[in-house]
Amino acid sequence: MRVVTLAQAVRLVADHCAGTSTAATPRVVTSGNFATPTALLGPLLAELPTARLHALNAQKDLPIHDGVVPETTFVGPGFRRHPRLSYVPCRLSMVPRLFHGPLAPDVVVVHATTPRDGHVSLGLEVNVLPAAIDAARERGALVVAQLNPRMPWTFGDAVLPLDAIDLGVEVDAPLTTHCARPPGEDARRIGARVAAEIGDGATLQAGIGEVPDATIGGVLERRGLRIWTEMFSDGVLTLEKAGALDRGTPLRTSFVFGSQELYDWVDDNPRVQMLRTETTNSPAQIARQPAMTSINTALQVDLFDQANASRIGTRIYSGFGGQTDFTVGASHSPGGCAFMALRSWHPRADVSTIVPLVDEPVTSFQHGAVVTEQGIAWMWGRDERTQAHNLIEHAAHPSVRDDLWEEARALGLA
C-alpha cells in the first residue's frame, strides 16, 4: 500500500479510470451503511465525469453528482427514490458473486483503520467488501482506503494485508453513530411474544429496529445465547452486560453500527468476529447454528404466508437483503425458527399489513410464525387453510378480520 495525499489519490484514480475498458462509466464499489469513507469518496467522484457507484444501504451523506448512477442490491435512504437508481435484485449472500461477473469493479474505496503490523482492519463494515477487493485484484482494478485512526480494529475477515490495498489516504474523521429510540408499545408487545419463544442456548439474528430491541429486552435472563447475524447494534452490548451471552462462543457478524460505546467495545475485542457476507449469510452456515432464531419484518404478509419487504407499489423501497438467507437458514436449523414480525396496522399508510394477496414481488415465504401485537400466527407445518385462519385470528387487526375471511373464502382458504 502506498500512502498518498487526498489530491494525489484523486488524480491517480481519475487516471486509472480513464485507462480502463469501461472508461465511459467506471464502477466504484464502496463501503455502505454507516462506514462510507465520505471524506475520500466525495473528491474522487467529483473528478469522474461519469461513474456507477455501488453501495449497500447507502446513507444520505453520499456525494452524488449528475454523472453518477447510484447502483445497489439493497436500497438505503441515500439512494431511495433517486431518479437514476440502478437496482439489481439479489439475495445478499449472492452479491459477492456479482463482483466477479456482471458488476465487476474498476475502483474499490473502503474505510479502514490505520496500519498495524503490516495489516489494516475494515473495522465496522466487512460485508461484501472482501469479495469486491478480491475481484479488483483479479482484474487489475484499484483499491483505495481511507485510513482513519478512529475506526475500531476488528478481527476475522476484517483484517487485510497491506498489499491488498493500492493507495491509502489518512483521514481523521468522526464515525457516524446511531442512537435507537425506545421501542413503542406495539413493538414491545411483539418483542415480548418473540422473546417468550427463545430459550437458553439459542442463536440470534440480532438486527436493528424497535422489534429486535424489544426482543432483546425480553431475553436478558436467558443464558448461553449466541449471535450469528449479518449485523448487530447496541442490543448485543445489552446482552453482554446482562450476562446472557455464551462467553466461549465468538459473536459472528458482517457489519456493526450503533453508539460510540458499542464501537469502543468491539475495538480490539477478539470475541467479535467480522465475517464475509458469503459466510454470515450462507443459508447452509446459518442452518448449522443451534436453535437459530431469525427475526425479520415486512411491509405486508398475505394469507399464503408470502411477505413483501421490498416494494411499495411498483417502487423499490429496500431489497431482499438477508431476509431470504436467514429465513431459509433458520428454518433448517435444529430447533430454529424464522419469525416474521410486524405491526398488524401500518401507521403511516393507515392500512392493514395482513392482506389477502400481496400485489408486489414476494421477498420471502414459509416463515415459522408471523408475529404482530395481536398475537402469534404459527405457519410452518400447517396446511394452507390453517395458516390463513391463524393469520386472520391471531395476527390481523380485529377491524379487518371479517373482510379477510371474505377474501379467504374467495381464495379457497376457508
Short mmCIF file of C-alpha atoms in Angstrom, two decimals:
data_model
loop_
_atom_site.label_atom_id
_atom_site.label_comp_id
_atom_site.label_asym_id
_atom_site.label_seq_id
_atom_site.Cartn_x
_atom_site.Cartn_y
_atom_site.Cartn_z
CA MET A 1 0.00 0.00 0.00
CA ARG A 2 1.25 3.45 -0.94
CA VAL A 3 0.15 6.25 1.37
CA VAL A 4 -0.66 9.39 -0.63
CA THR A 5 -2.38 12.72 -0.15
CA LEU A 6 -6.04 13.15 -0.97
CA ALA A 7 -5.16 15.20 -4.07
CA GLN A 8 -2.77 12.50 -5.27
CA ALA A 9 -5.36 9.78 -4.75
CA VAL A 10 -7.96 11.74 -6.72
CA ARG A 11 -5.57 12.18 -9.64
CA LEU A 12 -4.42 8.54 -9.62
CA VAL A 13 -8.00 7.22 -9.54
CA ALA A 14 -9.02 9.53 -12.39
CA ASP A 15 -6.03 8.40 -14.47
CA HIS A 16 -6.79 4.75 -13.73
CA CYS A 17 -10.45 5.09 -14.72
CA ALA A 18 -9.52 6.88 -17.94
CA GLY A 19 -7.47 3.87 -18.96
CA THR A 20 -9.95 1.11 -18.15
CA SER A 21 -12.10 -0.74 -20.67
CA THR A 22 -15.17 0.78 -19.01
CA ALA A 23 -13.74 4.29 -19.05
CA ALA A 24 -17.07 5.79 -20.09
CA THR A 25 -18.74 4.69 -16.84
CA PRO A 26 -16.30 3.14 -14.36
CA ARG A 27 -17.83 1.23 -11.47
CA VAL A 28 -16.84 2.37 -7.97
CA VAL A 29 -17.69 -0.06 -5.16
CA THR A 30 -17.60 1.45 -1.68
CA SER A 31 -18.41 0.74 1.95
CA GLY A 32 -22.07 1.28 2.78
CA ASN A 33 -24.27 1.59 5.86
CA PHE A 34 -22.60 3.91 8.38
CA ALA A 35 -18.99 3.28 7.29
CA THR A 36 -18.89 5.10 3.94
CA PRO A 37 -15.50 6.86 3.51
CA THR A 38 -17.18 10.13 2.58
CA ALA A 39 -14.14 12.38 3.04
CA LEU A 40 -12.27 10.37 0.40
CA LEU A 41 -15.15 9.31 -1.80
CA GLY A 42 -16.54 12.80 -2.39
CA PRO A 43 -13.44 14.25 -4.09
CA LEU A 44 -12.89 11.01 -6.05
CA LEU A 45 -16.38 11.07 -7.53
CA ALA A 46 -16.20 14.79 -8.23
CA GLU A 47 -13.23 14.16 -10.51
CA LEU A 48 -15.04 11.44 -12.51
CA PRO A 49 -17.44 12.86 -15.16
CA THR A 50 -19.47 9.64 -15.03
CA ALA A 51 -19.46 6.64 -12.71
CA ARG A 52 -21.62 3.86 -11.31
CA LEU A 53 -21.47 3.99 -7.51
CA HIS A 54 -22.25 0.67 -5.85
CA ALA A 55 -23.05 0.80 -2.11
CA LEU A 56 -25.29 -1.24 0.17
CA ASN A 57 -27.84 0.62 2.29
CA ALA A 58 -26.37 3.97 1.26
CA GLN A 59 -26.97 6.80 3.70
CA LYS A 60 -27.93 10.37 2.86
CA ASP A 61 -24.46 11.92 3.01
CA LEU A 62 -23.21 10.34 -0.22
CA PRO A 63 -21.83 12.90 -2.69
CA ILE A 64 -23.69 12.08 -5.93
CA HIS A 65 -23.35 14.50 -8.84
CA ASP A 66 -25.34 14.38 -12.09
CA GLY A 67 -22.92 11.99 -13.77
CA VAL A 68 -23.18 9.34 -11.04
CA VAL A 69 -25.58 6.39 -11.32
CA PRO A 70 -26.40 5.01 -7.85
CA GLU A 71 -26.26 1.21 -8.04
CA THR A 72 -27.18 -1.25 -5.31
CA THR A 73 -28.73 -4.58 -4.36
CA PHE A 74 -30.18 -3.06 -1.18
CA VAL A 75 -31.60 0.45 -1.30
CA GLY A 76 -30.83 2.77 1.60
CA PRO A 77 -32.12 6.29 2.28
CA GLY A 78 -29.30 7.85 0.23
CA PHE A 79 -30.43 6.10 -2.97
CA ARG A 80 -34.17 5.71 -2.30
CA ARG A 81 -36.35 7.49 -4.88
CA HIS A 82 -33.27 8.60 -6.82
CA PRO A 83 -34.26 9.13 -10.49
CA ARG A 84 -31.15 7.33 -11.80
CA LEU A 85 -31.25 4.42 -9.35
CA SER A 86 -30.00 1.12 -10.76
CA TYR A 87 -31.41 -1.60 -8.50
CA VAL A 88 -30.04 -5.11 -9.01
CA PRO A 89 -32.29 -7.72 -7.33
CA CYS A 90 -30.11 -10.22 -5.45
CA ARG A 91 -30.05 -12.10 -2.17
CA LEU A 92 -27.29 -10.66 -0.03
CA SER A 93 -25.44 -13.98 0.15
CA MET A 94 -25.12 -13.92 -3.64
CA VAL A 95 -23.92 -10.30 -4.03
CA PRO A 96 -20.21 -11.20 -3.74
CA ARG A 97 -20.52 -13.29 -6.91
CA LEU A 98 -21.72 -10.24 -8.82
CA PHE A 99 -18.32 -8.56 -8.43
CA HIS A 100 -16.68 -11.46 -10.24
CA GLY A 101 -19.23 -11.20 -13.05
CA PRO A 102 -21.70 -8.56 -14.24
CA LEU A 103 -20.81 -5.93 -11.59
CA ALA A 104 -17.02 -6.10 -11.80
CA PRO A 105 -15.41 -3.10 -10.05
CA ASP A 106 -12.94 -0.64 -11.55
CA VAL A 107 -12.27 1.03 -8.19
CA VAL A 108 -12.97 -0.15 -4.64
CA VAL A 109 -13.00 2.52 -1.92
CA VAL A 110 -13.06 1.29 1.69
CA HIS A 111 -12.95 2.78 5.18
CA ALA A 112 -10.26 1.15 7.31
CA THR A 113 -8.03 1.58 10.33
CA THR A 114 -4.51 2.91 10.16
CA PRO A 115 -1.90 0.16 9.56
CA ARG A 116 -0.74 -2.16 12.32
CA ASP A 117 1.85 -4.94 11.93
CA GLY A 118 1.54 -4.92 8.14
CA HIS A 119 -2.26 -5.03 8.13
CA VAL A 120 -5.33 -2.84 8.33
CA SER A 121 -8.81 -3.69 9.58
CA LEU A 122 -12.06 -2.85 7.83
CA GLY A 123 -13.46 -2.17 11.27
CA LEU A 124 -17.22 -1.75 11.36
CA GLU A 125 -18.02 -2.79 7.78
CA VAL A 126 -16.83 -6.06 6.20
CA ASN A 127 -19.97 -7.19 4.38
CA VAL A 128 -19.32 -7.67 0.62
CA LEU A 129 -16.07 -5.67 0.59
CA PRO A 130 -13.59 -8.60 0.73
CA ALA A 131 -15.25 -10.04 -2.37
CA ALA A 132 -15.04 -6.68 -4.12
CA ILE A 133 -11.35 -6.40 -3.21
CA ASP A 134 -10.69 -9.95 -4.45
CA ALA A 135 -12.41 -9.14 -7.75
CA ALA A 136 -10.42 -5.92 -8.05
CA ARG A 137 -7.14 -7.77 -7.52
CA GLU A 138 -8.05 -10.32 -10.19
CA ARG A 139 -8.75 -7.75 -12.88
CA GLY A 140 -6.21 -5.05 -12.08
CA ALA A 141 -8.72 -2.64 -10.58
CA LEU A 142 -7.68 -0.09 -7.99
CA VAL A 143 -8.27 -0.46 -4.22
CA VAL A 144 -8.15 2.74 -2.19
CA ALA A 145 -8.55 3.01 1.59
CA GLN A 146 -9.49 5.89 3.83
CA LEU A 147 -7.22 5.24 6.83
CA ASN A 148 -8.97 6.53 9.92
CA PRO A 149 -7.37 6.31 13.39
CA ARG A 150 -10.88 6.39 14.90
CA MET A 151 -12.02 3.21 13.16
CA PRO A 152 -12.19 0.28 15.64
CA TRP A 153 -9.87 -2.63 15.00
CA THR A 154 -11.94 -5.77 14.44
CA PHE A 155 -10.86 -9.30 13.65
CA GLY A 156 -11.78 -12.13 11.29
CA ASP A 157 -12.24 -11.26 7.62
CA ALA A 158 -11.90 -7.57 8.52
CA VAL A 159 -8.10 -7.90 8.69
CA LEU A 160 -6.35 -7.28 5.36
CA PRO A 161 -2.66 -7.33 4.43
CA LEU A 162 -1.35 -4.01 3.18
CA ASP A 163 -0.62 -5.48 -0.26
CA ALA A 164 -4.39 -5.93 -0.78
CA ILE A 165 -4.65 -2.13 -0.98
CA ASP A 166 -3.05 0.09 -3.63
CA LEU A 167 -3.49 3.55 -2.15
CA GLY A 168 -4.09 4.78 1.39
CA VAL A 169 -5.22 8.25 2.39
CA GLU A 170 -5.01 9.27 6.04
CA VAL A 171 -8.23 10.95 7.18
CA ASP A 172 -9.04 11.62 10.83
CA ALA A 173 -12.84 11.80 10.79
CA PRO A 174 -15.52 11.03 13.39
CA LEU A 175 -17.54 7.88 12.86
CA THR A 176 -21.27 8.02 12.29
CA THR A 177 -23.20 6.77 15.30
CA HIS A 178 -26.79 5.65 15.69
CA CYS A 179 -28.93 6.05 18.78
CA ALA A 180 -32.06 3.93 18.74
CA ARG A 181 -35.35 5.23 20.05
CA PRO A 182 -37.02 3.26 22.85
CA PRO A 183 -39.46 0.69 21.40
CA GLY A 184 -43.09 1.76 21.18
CA GLU A 185 -45.93 -0.14 22.80
CA ASP A 186 -46.70 -2.29 19.73
CA ALA A 187 -43.02 -3.17 19.30
CA ARG A 188 -42.76 -4.13 22.98
CA ARG A 189 -45.73 -6.47 22.64
CA ILE A 190 -44.30 -8.07 19.51
CA GLY A 191 -40.85 -8.37 21.04
CA ALA A 192 -42.26 -9.96 24.19
CA ARG A 193 -44.12 -12.58 22.13
CA VAL A 194 -40.97 -13.49 20.20
CA ALA A 195 -38.79 -13.47 23.32
CA ALA A 196 -41.12 -15.94 25.02
CA GLU A 197 -40.25 -18.47 22.29
CA ILE A 198 -36.46 -18.13 22.77
CA GLY A 199 -34.76 -20.49 25.20
CA ASP A 200 -31.31 -20.75 26.72
CA GLY A 201 -28.55 -21.51 24.23
CA ALA A 202 -30.41 -20.15 21.19
CA THR A 203 -28.60 -18.35 18.38
CA LEU A 204 -29.95 -14.92 17.48
CA GLN A 205 -30.04 -12.89 14.30
CA ALA A 206 -29.96 -9.58 16.13
CA GLY A 207 -30.69 -6.78 13.71
CA ILE A 208 -31.61 -3.16 14.28
CA GLY A 209 -35.03 -1.70 14.93
CA GLU A 210 -37.75 -1.48 17.53
CA VAL A 211 -38.79 -5.14 17.44
CA PRO A 212 -35.27 -6.64 17.70
CA ASP A 213 -34.50 -4.20 20.52
CA ALA A 214 -37.71 -5.14 22.30
CA THR A 215 -36.98 -8.84 21.79
CA ILE A 216 -33.52 -8.46 23.31
CA GLY A 217 -35.09 -6.70 26.27
CA GLY A 218 -37.15 -9.84 26.85
CA VAL A 219 -34.26 -12.35 26.85
CA LEU A 220 -31.87 -10.70 29.30
CA GLU A 221 -32.49 -13.54 31.78
CA ARG A 222 -31.57 -16.22 29.25
CA ARG A 223 -28.12 -17.77 29.39
CA GLY A 224 -25.73 -19.17 26.80
CA LEU A 225 -27.16 -17.14 23.91
CA ARG A 226 -25.14 -16.95 20.70
CA ILE A 227 -25.02 -14.38 17.93
CA TRP A 228 -24.89 -15.22 14.22
CA THR A 229 -26.16 -12.28 12.19
CA GLU A 230 -25.39 -10.06 9.23
CA MET A 231 -25.27 -7.02 11.52
CA PHE A 232 -25.69 -6.05 15.13
CA SER A 233 -26.12 -2.88 17.13
CA ASP A 234 -26.25 -1.91 20.82
CA GLY A 235 -28.66 -4.72 21.67
CA VAL A 236 -25.77 -7.19 21.69
CA LEU A 237 -23.90 -4.99 24.15
CA THR A 238 -27.02 -5.02 26.34
CA LEU A 239 -27.00 -8.84 26.27
CA GLU A 240 -23.31 -8.85 27.15
CA LYS A 241 -23.83 -6.61 30.16
CA ALA A 242 -26.70 -8.83 31.34
CA GLY A 243 -24.54 -11.95 31.18
CA ALA A 244 -26.88 -13.54 28.63
CA LEU A 245 -24.22 -14.38 26.02
CA ASP A 246 -22.13 -17.53 25.82
CA ARG A 247 -18.66 -16.19 26.63
CA GLY A 248 -17.00 -19.17 24.93
CA THR A 249 -18.58 -18.60 21.51
CA PRO A 250 -17.48 -15.78 19.15
CA LEU A 251 -20.04 -13.20 18.14
CA ARG A 252 -20.24 -13.53 14.35
CA THR A 253 -21.42 -10.64 12.20
CA SER A 254 -20.60 -8.82 8.98
CA PHE A 255 -21.11 -5.19 9.94
CA VAL A 256 -21.83 -3.12 13.04
CA PHE A 257 -23.35 0.24 13.71
CA GLY A 258 -24.59 1.93 16.84
CA SER A 259 -23.27 4.08 19.66
CA GLN A 260 -19.72 5.15 20.40
CA GLU A 261 -19.87 2.88 23.45
CA LEU A 262 -20.54 -0.05 21.12
CA TYR A 263 -17.63 0.94 18.88
CA ASP A 264 -15.32 1.14 21.90
CA TRP A 265 -16.47 -2.33 22.97
CA VAL A 266 -15.83 -4.01 19.61
CA ASP A 267 -12.42 -2.31 19.26
CA ASP A 268 -9.70 -4.96 19.70
CA ASN A 269 -12.30 -7.41 21.04
CA PRO A 270 -11.31 -10.91 19.82
CA ARG A 271 -14.74 -12.31 20.64
CA VAL A 272 -16.26 -10.21 17.83
CA GLN A 273 -15.53 -11.96 14.56
CA MET A 274 -16.34 -9.93 11.46
CA LEU A 275 -17.04 -12.33 8.59
CA ARG A 276 -17.61 -12.00 4.87
CA THR A 277 -21.20 -11.92 3.66
CA GLU A 278 -20.66 -15.23 1.86
CA THR A 279 -20.23 -16.78 5.32
CA THR A 280 -22.65 -14.89 7.56
CA ASN A 281 -25.50 -15.09 5.05
CA SER A 282 -24.92 -18.60 3.76
CA PRO A 283 -28.16 -20.49 4.45
CA ALA A 284 -26.11 -23.64 4.99
CA GLN A 285 -23.94 -21.96 7.62
CA ILE A 286 -26.95 -20.36 9.28
CA ALA A 287 -28.67 -23.76 9.43
CA ARG A 288 -25.72 -25.19 11.40
CA GLN A 289 -26.28 -22.78 14.30
CA PRO A 290 -28.14 -24.30 17.24
CA ALA A 291 -31.74 -23.09 17.68
CA MET A 292 -31.15 -20.36 15.10
CA THR A 293 -33.77 -17.65 15.63
CA SER A 294 -34.19 -15.07 12.89
CA ILE A 295 -36.43 -12.03 13.30
CA ASN A 296 -37.33 -10.15 10.14
CA THR A 297 -40.03 -7.70 9.21
CA ALA A 298 -42.10 -6.81 6.17
CA LEU A 299 -44.47 -4.26 4.74
CA GLN A 300 -47.16 -6.88 4.10
CA VAL A 301 -47.87 -10.56 4.69
CA ASP A 302 -50.65 -12.31 2.80
CA LEU A 303 -52.89 -15.26 3.59
CA PHE A 304 -50.48 -17.61 1.78
CA ASP A 305 -47.67 -16.51 4.17
CA GLN A 306 -45.91 -14.54 1.44
CA ALA A 307 -44.09 -11.41 2.64
CA ASN A 308 -43.35 -8.24 0.73
CA ALA A 309 -40.47 -6.40 2.41
CA SER A 310 -39.04 -4.75 -0.68
CA ARG A 311 -41.54 -2.61 -2.61
CA ILE A 312 -44.24 -0.01 -2.09
CA GLY A 313 -46.46 -0.31 -5.13
CA THR A 314 -44.08 -0.75 -8.05
CA ARG A 315 -41.31 1.35 -6.46
CA ILE A 316 -38.36 -0.41 -4.85
CA TYR A 317 -38.05 0.53 -1.19
CA SER A 318 -35.20 -1.70 0.04
CA GLY A 319 -34.50 -5.11 -1.47
CA PHE A 320 -34.07 -8.75 -0.49
CA GLY A 321 -31.17 -8.06 1.86
CA GLY A 322 -30.52 -11.01 4.12
CA GLN A 323 -34.17 -11.82 4.78
CA THR A 324 -34.38 -14.78 2.41
CA ASP A 325 -30.99 -16.12 3.55
CA PHE A 326 -31.91 -16.11 7.23
CA THR A 327 -35.49 -17.29 6.71
CA VAL A 328 -34.23 -20.37 4.88
CA GLY A 329 -31.24 -20.94 7.17
CA ALA A 330 -33.17 -20.61 10.43
CA SER A 331 -35.92 -22.88 9.13
CA HIS A 332 -33.35 -25.65 8.59
CA SER A 333 -31.62 -25.17 11.96
CA PRO A 334 -32.28 -27.85 14.62
CA GLY A 335 -34.72 -26.16 16.98
CA GLY A 336 -34.62 -22.97 14.92
CA CYS A 337 -37.43 -20.71 13.81
CA ALA A 338 -37.84 -17.89 11.29
CA PHE A 339 -40.11 -15.22 12.75
CA MET A 340 -41.80 -12.58 10.60
CA ALA A 341 -42.58 -9.70 12.96
CA LEU A 342 -44.61 -6.62 12.04
CA ARG A 343 -47.40 -4.39 13.28
CA SER A 344 -50.88 -5.51 12.26
CA TRP A 345 -51.67 -1.99 11.08
CA HIS A 346 -49.33 0.28 9.10
CA PRO A 347 -49.39 3.63 10.95
CA ARG A 348 -48.36 5.82 8.01
CA ALA A 349 -50.37 4.20 5.25
CA ASP A 350 -53.28 3.56 7.65
CA VAL A 351 -53.88 0.08 6.23
CA SER A 352 -53.72 -3.50 7.39
CA THR A 353 -50.36 -5.23 6.94
CA ILE A 354 -52.11 -8.61 6.75
CA VAL A 355 -53.60 -8.70 3.26
CA PRO A 356 -55.40 -11.31 1.15
CA LEU A 357 -52.71 -11.45 -1.54
CA VAL A 358 -49.64 -9.26 -2.00
CA ASP A 359 -49.52 -7.41 -5.32
CA GLU A 360 -45.78 -6.75 -5.26
CA PRO A 361 -42.91 -9.23 -5.78
CA VAL A 362 -42.51 -11.59 -2.83
CA THR A 363 -39.41 -11.19 -0.64
CA SER A 364 -39.76 -14.32 1.50
CA PHE A 365 -42.22 -17.07 2.38
CA GLN A 366 -42.65 -20.17 4.57
CA HIS A 367 -41.92 -18.48 7.87
CA GLY A 368 -42.09 -20.35 11.14
CA ALA A 369 -44.54 -17.83 12.56
CA VAL A 370 -45.93 -14.38 11.84
CA VAL A 371 -46.00 -12.18 14.94
CA THR A 372 -47.90 -8.93 15.48
CA GLU A 373 -49.01 -7.08 18.59
CA GLN A 374 -52.25 -9.10 18.24
CA GLY A 375 -50.58 -12.48 18.73
CA ILE A 376 -48.58 -15.28 17.09
CA ALA A 377 -49.81 -16.98 13.93
CA TRP A 378 -47.93 -20.28 13.60
CA MET A 379 -47.25 -21.13 9.97
CA TRP A 380 -44.78 -23.96 9.48
CA GLY A 381 -46.28 -27.42 9.23
CA ARG A 382 -49.86 -26.16 8.99
CA ASP A 383 -51.98 -26.64 5.89
CA GLU A 384 -52.82 -23.51 3.93
CA ARG A 385 -56.31 -23.13 5.39
CA THR A 386 -54.94 -23.35 8.93
CA GLN A 387 -52.25 -20.83 8.04
CA ALA A 388 -54.88 -18.40 6.77
CA HIS A 389 -57.01 -19.00 9.87
CA ASN A 390 -54.06 -18.33 12.19
CA LEU A 391 -53.13 -15.15 10.34
CA ILE A 392 -56.65 -13.76 10.45
CA GLU A 393 -57.49 -14.72 14.03
CA HIS A 394 -54.09 -14.24 15.72
CA ALA A 395 -52.12 -11.70 13.67
CA ALA A 396 -54.52 -9.44 11.78
CA HIS A 397 -56.06 -6.30 13.25
CA PRO A 398 -59.61 -7.03 14.52
CA SER A 399 -61.11 -4.32 12.29
CA VAL A 400 -60.21 -6.21 9.09
CA ARG A 401 -60.81 -9.80 10.13
CA ASP A 402 -64.29 -10.03 8.61
CA ASP A 403 -63.03 -8.65 5.29
CA LEU A 404 -60.09 -11.06 5.34
CA TRP A 405 -62.41 -14.02 5.92
CA GLU A 406 -64.47 -12.95 2.91
CA GLU A 407 -61.33 -12.77 0.79
CA ALA A 408 -60.11 -16.09 2.21
CA ARG A 409 -63.30 -17.79 1.03
CA ALA A 410 -62.80 -16.33 -2.47
CA LEU A 411 -59.23 -17.70 -2.46
CA GLY A 412 -60.33 -21.17 -1.38
CA LEU A 413 -58.72 -20.76 2.05
CA ALA A 414 -61.88 -21.03 4.13
#
